[in-house]
Amino acid sequence: MPLPPEVQVLQQKARREGTPCGAGDTVWHVWGAPRDGVPPLVLLHGGSGSWTHWVRNIDDLAAAGREVWIPDLPGFGDSASPAVGGDADALVEPLADGMRMLFGTRPCDLVGFSFGGLTAGLLLAAHPKLARQLVLVGAPAMGVVPQRQFELKAWRHLPEDAQMAAHRYNLAALMLKDAALIDDLGGLALGTHVANVVRDRMPRRRLAHTDALARALPQVHCPVHAIYGRADALYKEWIGALEGAYAGAAPDFRGMELIEDAGHWVQFERPQAFMQALQAALQAGAGTA
């Protein structure tokens, strides 16, 4: 399945950087230009993903004057697998080393989606000086859900037609509230999803189903914000318990924004509303960080 045209255009606009990881590199994709006094904006994608989890946000963020850095996390996309380990904790040191190599002592603004949010929390718990603020988007592992709220279909063993049906099912079960978006927009959601999942080399991840993020956040002392789709499939009726869990875990929690008519992949499903919420969070945290 070819990459959607929107992805190809963004890919052509980006410049690429590499930092050491395992037997190869973590690949960073960069849009926009640096500005004095404005930190790099680092976005971490979700599980079984790549930089394309942010495909509907990159142009807007660059147009707003941000230099946008998005790695393919180790074990995903174009990046090499980490030297050891197969979960979010294995990504901490390669990312920390890479960010110091790229940014020196400059702290970034860090935004993590889903598995990338868990990774970001673990990263700043271990290396708090890497970021001046943290925005968690659809992050798991807050310890408020008594059992898993969704099930996905296995697909690798299936013939091609059945694989596509499974991909559509999984997008509807986990990622998107509006199932019509799976094939709308010229198939952007489905095309990016398929291109991502076939390159996932870390399939045995388990930390997202624990309270690992809630346990990490007490060591994160920068401002922390949260953004979720109100219909996030990770939480469903437990979404209302999240704000209290964040307030109890993060020493400098600044609040949570719930975006209506959106599921887990909130920045794709409601990009304009997400942009407003993210900009507000970044501006508020920058003023007091």
Coordinates of C-alpha atoms in Angstrom, one line a residue:
M1 CA 0.0 0.0 0.0
P2 CA 1.7 3.3 -1.1
L3 CA 2.2 6.1 1.4
P4 CA -0.6 8.7 1.2
P5 CA 0.3 11.8 -0.7
E6 CA 0.1 14.0 2.4
V7 CA 2.8 11.8 4.0
Q8 CA 5.0 12.0 1.0
V9 CA 4.8 15.8 0.8
L10 CA 5.7 16.1 4.5
Q11 CA 8.5 13.6 4.1
Q12 CA 10.0 15.7 1.3
K13 CA 9.8 18.9 3.4
A14 CA 11.6 17.4 6.3
R15 CA 15.3 17.3 7.0
R16 CA 16.7 14.2 8.7
E17 CA 19.1 13.8 11.6
G18 CA 20.4 10.6 13.2
T19 CA 21.6 9.8 16.7
P20 CA 23.1 6.5 17.8
C21 CA 20.8 3.7 18.8
G22 CA 21.6 0.0 19.1
A23 CA 23.2 -1.2 15.9
G24 CA 22.1 1.9 13.9
D25 CA 20.4 5.3 14.5
T26 CA 17.4 6.9 15.9
V27 CA 16.0 8.8 12.9
W28 CA 14.7 12.4 13.6
H29 CA 12.5 14.3 11.2
V30 CA 12.6 18.1 11.4
W31 CA 10.4 20.8 10.1
G32 CA 10.6 24.6 10.6
A33 CA 13.5 26.8 11.6
P34 CA 15.1 27.5 15.0
R35 CA 14.2 30.8 16.7
D36 CA 16.1 32.6 19.4
G37 CA 14.4 32.0 22.8
V38 CA 12.0 29.3 21.5
P39 CA 12.9 25.7 22.4
P40 CA 12.7 22.8 20.0
L41 CA 9.3 21.1 20.1
V42 CA 9.8 17.4 20.3
L43 CA 6.8 15.1 19.5
L44 CA 6.9 11.4 20.4
H45 CA 4.5 9.1 18.5
G46 CA 2.4 6.2 19.8
G47 CA 3.0 2.4 19.8
S48 CA 3.2 0.7 16.4
G49 CA 3.6 4.1 14.9
S50 CA 6.1 6.6 13.5
W51 CA 6.4 10.4 12.9
T52 CA 3.2 10.0 10.8
H53 CA 1.0 9.9 13.9
W54 CA 1.4 13.7 13.7
V55 CA 0.7 14.0 10.0
R56 CA -2.2 16.5 10.5
N57 CA -0.4 18.7 12.9
I58 CA 3.1 19.3 11.6
D59 CA 2.4 22.1 9.1
D60 CA 0.3 24.0 11.6
L61 CA 3.0 23.8 14.3
A62 CA 5.7 24.9 11.9
A63 CA 3.5 27.7 10.6
A64 CA 3.1 28.8 14.2
G65 CA 6.8 29.3 14.4
R66 CA 8.0 26.1 16.1
E67 CA 10.9 24.0 15.0
V68 CA 9.3 20.5 15.2
W69 CA 11.4 17.4 15.9
I70 CA 9.8 14.0 15.6
P71 CA 11.9 10.8 16.0
D72 CA 10.8 7.5 14.8
L73 CA 11.2 5.9 18.3
P74 CA 13.7 3.1 18.6
G75 CA 12.2 -0.1 17.3
F76 CA 9.7 1.8 15.0
G77 CA 9.6 3.4 11.6
D78 CA 13.1 4.1 10.2
S79 CA 14.9 3.8 13.5
A80 CA 17.0 1.0 14.7
S81 CA 15.9 -1.1 17.7
P82 CA 17.3 -0.3 21.1
A83 CA 20.4 -2.3 22.2
V84 CA 18.5 -4.0 25.0
G85 CA 14.9 -4.3 26.0
G86 CA 11.6 -4.2 24.2
D87 CA 9.4 -1.6 25.9
A88 CA 9.2 2.1 26.8
D89 CA 11.9 1.9 29.4
A90 CA 14.4 0.7 26.8
L91 CA 14.0 3.9 24.8
V92 CA 14.9 6.3 27.7
E93 CA 18.7 6.2 27.3
P94 CA 18.9 6.3 23.5
L95 CA 16.5 9.3 23.5
A96 CA 18.3 11.1 26.3
D97 CA 21.7 10.7 24.6
G98 CA 20.2 11.7 21.2
M99 CA 18.5 14.9 22.6
R100 CA 21.8 16.0 24.3
M101 CA 23.6 15.4 21.1
L102 CA 21.1 17.4 19.1
F103 CA 20.2 20.2 21.6
G104 CA 23.1 20.4 24.0
T105 CA 21.9 21.8 27.3
R106 CA 18.8 23.5 25.7
P107 CA 15.6 22.0 27.2
C108 CA 12.8 21.2 24.7
D109 CA 9.1 21.3 25.0
L110 CA 8.1 17.6 25.0
V111 CA 4.8 16.2 23.8
G112 CA 4.1 12.5 23.9
F113 CA 1.2 10.6 22.4
S114 CA 0.0 7.3 23.8
F115 CA 3.0 5.0 24.2
G116 CA 5.1 8.1 23.4
G117 CA 3.5 9.8 26.4
L118 CA 4.5 6.9 28.7
T119 CA 8.0 7.1 27.2
A120 CA 8.2 10.8 27.7
G121 CA 7.2 10.4 31.4
L122 CA 9.9 7.8 32.0
L123 CA 12.4 9.9 30.1
L124 CA 11.9 13.0 32.2
A125 CA 11.7 11.1 35.5
A126 CA 15.3 9.9 34.7
H127 CA 16.5 13.1 33.0
P128 CA 14.4 16.0 34.2
K129 CA 16.6 18.7 32.6
L130 CA 15.8 17.6 29.1
A131 CA 12.5 19.5 28.9
R132 CA 11.0 22.7 30.3
Q133 CA 7.4 21.3 30.1
L134 CA 5.6 18.1 29.2
V135 CA 2.3 17.6 27.4
L136 CA 0.8 14.1 27.6
V137 CA -1.7 13.2 24.8
G138 CA -3.8 10.1 25.2
A139 CA -1.2 8.6 27.5
P140 CA -1.8 5.2 29.1
A141 CA -0.4 3.7 32.3
M142 CA -2.1 6.0 34.8
G143 CA -3.5 3.2 36.9
V144 CA -7.2 4.2 36.8
V145 CA -8.6 1.4 34.5
P146 CA -9.4 -1.9 36.2
Q147 CA -9.0 -3.9 33.0
R148 CA -8.1 -3.5 29.4
Q149 CA -10.9 -1.6 27.6
F150 CA -10.3 -2.9 24.0
E151 CA -9.1 -5.9 22.1
L152 CA -7.3 -5.8 18.8
K153 CA -7.2 -8.4 16.1
A154 CA -4.0 -10.2 15.1
W155 CA -3.3 -9.7 11.4
R156 CA 0.2 -10.9 10.4
H157 CA -0.9 -14.5 9.8
L158 CA -3.8 -13.5 7.5
P159 CA -4.0 -13.2 3.7
E160 CA -3.8 -9.6 2.4
D161 CA -7.5 -8.9 2.1
A162 CA -8.2 -10.2 5.6
Q163 CA -5.2 -8.1 6.9
M164 CA -6.9 -4.9 5.6
A165 CA -10.1 -5.8 7.3
A166 CA -8.2 -6.4 10.6
H167 CA -6.5 -3.0 10.2
R168 CA -9.8 -1.3 9.7
Y169 CA -11.2 -3.1 12.8
N170 CA -8.2 -2.1 14.9
L171 CA -8.4 1.6 13.9
A172 CA -12.0 1.7 14.9
A173 CA -11.5 -0.3 18.1
L174 CA -8.6 1.8 19.4
M175 CA -7.7 4.9 17.5
L176 CA -10.7 6.7 16.1
K177 CA -14.2 7.5 17.4
D178 CA -15.5 8.3 13.9
A179 CA -14.9 5.1 11.9
A180 CA -15.6 7.0 8.6
L181 CA -12.2 8.6 9.0
I182 CA -10.5 5.3 8.4
D183 CA -11.1 5.7 4.7
D184 CA -11.9 9.4 4.4
L185 CA -9.3 12.0 3.6
G186 CA -8.1 9.8 0.7
G187 CA -7.4 6.9 3.0
L188 CA -4.9 8.9 5.1
A189 CA -5.6 7.1 8.4
L190 CA -5.6 3.7 6.9
G191 CA -2.5 4.3 4.8
T192 CA -0.4 5.7 7.6
H193 CA -1.5 3.0 10.0
V194 CA -0.7 0.1 7.6
A195 CA 2.7 1.6 6.8
N196 CA 3.5 1.9 10.5
V197 CA 2.3 -1.4 11.9
V198 CA 4.3 -3.5 9.4
R199 CA 7.5 -1.8 10.7
D200 CA 6.8 -2.4 14.5
R201 CA 9.7 -4.4 15.9
M202 CA 8.6 -4.2 19.5
P203 CA 5.4 -6.2 19.7
R204 CA 5.7 -7.4 23.2
R205 CA 5.2 -4.1 25.0
R206 CA 3.4 -4.4 28.3
L207 CA 4.1 -1.3 30.4
A208 CA 1.2 0.6 28.9
H209 CA -1.2 -1.7 30.7
T210 CA 0.4 -0.9 34.1
D211 CA 0.6 2.2 36.3
A212 CA 4.1 2.9 35.1
L213 CA 3.4 6.5 34.1
A214 CA 1.7 7.3 37.3
R215 CA 4.7 6.0 39.2
A216 CA 7.1 8.0 37.1
L217 CA 5.4 11.4 37.3
P218 CA 6.3 12.2 40.9
Q219 CA 9.9 12.6 39.6
V220 CA 8.8 15.0 36.9
H221 CA 9.0 18.5 38.3
C222 CA 8.3 20.6 35.2
P223 CA 4.8 21.7 34.3
V224 CA 2.7 18.8 33.1
H225 CA -0.4 19.1 30.9
A226 CA -2.8 16.4 29.6
I227 CA -4.9 16.3 26.4
Y228 CA -7.3 13.5 25.6
G229 CA -10.2 12.8 23.3
R230 CA -13.3 12.4 25.5
A231 CA -14.1 9.1 23.8
D232 CA -10.5 7.7 24.2
A233 CA -10.8 3.9 23.9
L234 CA -8.1 3.4 26.5
Y235 CA -10.3 4.7 29.2
K236 CA -14.0 4.9 28.1
E237 CA -16.1 5.5 31.2
W238 CA -12.9 5.9 33.3
I239 CA -11.8 9.0 31.5
G240 CA -13.3 11.1 34.4
A241 CA -10.8 9.6 36.8
L242 CA -7.8 10.8 34.9
E243 CA -7.6 14.4 36.1
G244 CA -7.5 13.4 39.7
A245 CA -4.8 10.7 39.0
Y246 CA -2.6 13.3 37.3
A247 CA -3.1 15.8 40.1
G248 CA -2.1 13.2 42.6
A249 CA 1.0 12.1 40.6
A250 CA 2.6 15.1 38.9
P251 CA 4.0 17.8 41.3
D252 CA 3.3 20.6 38.9
F253 CA 0.2 19.4 37.1
R254 CA -1.5 22.2 35.2
G255 CA -4.7 20.6 34.0
M256 CA -6.4 18.4 31.5
E257 CA -8.3 19.2 28.3
L258 CA -10.9 16.8 27.0
I259 CA -11.6 17.3 23.3
E260 CA -15.2 16.5 22.2
D261 CA -16.0 14.1 19.4
A262 CA -12.6 12.5 19.4
G263 CA -11.1 9.2 20.4
H264 CA -7.6 8.1 21.2
W265 CA -5.9 9.5 18.1
V266 CA -7.2 12.9 19.1
Q267 CA -4.6 15.0 17.1
F268 CA -5.6 13.2 13.9
E269 CA -9.3 13.2 14.5
R270 CA -9.7 16.8 15.6
P271 CA -6.6 18.6 14.5
Q272 CA -7.9 22.2 14.9
A273 CA -9.3 21.6 18.4
F274 CA -6.1 19.8 19.3
M275 CA -3.9 22.6 18.0
Q276 CA -5.8 25.1 20.2
A277 CA -5.4 22.9 23.3
L278 CA -1.8 22.3 22.6
Q279 CA -0.9 25.9 22.0
A280 CA -2.7 27.0 25.1
A281 CA -0.9 24.4 27.2
L282 CA 2.5 25.2 25.7
Q283 CA 2.0 29.0 26.3
A284 CA 0.8 28.5 29.9
G285 CA 3.7 26.2 30.8
A286 CA 6.3 28.4 29.1
G287 CA 5.2 31.4 31.2
T288 CA 6.0 29.8 34.5
A289 CA 8.4 26.9 33.7

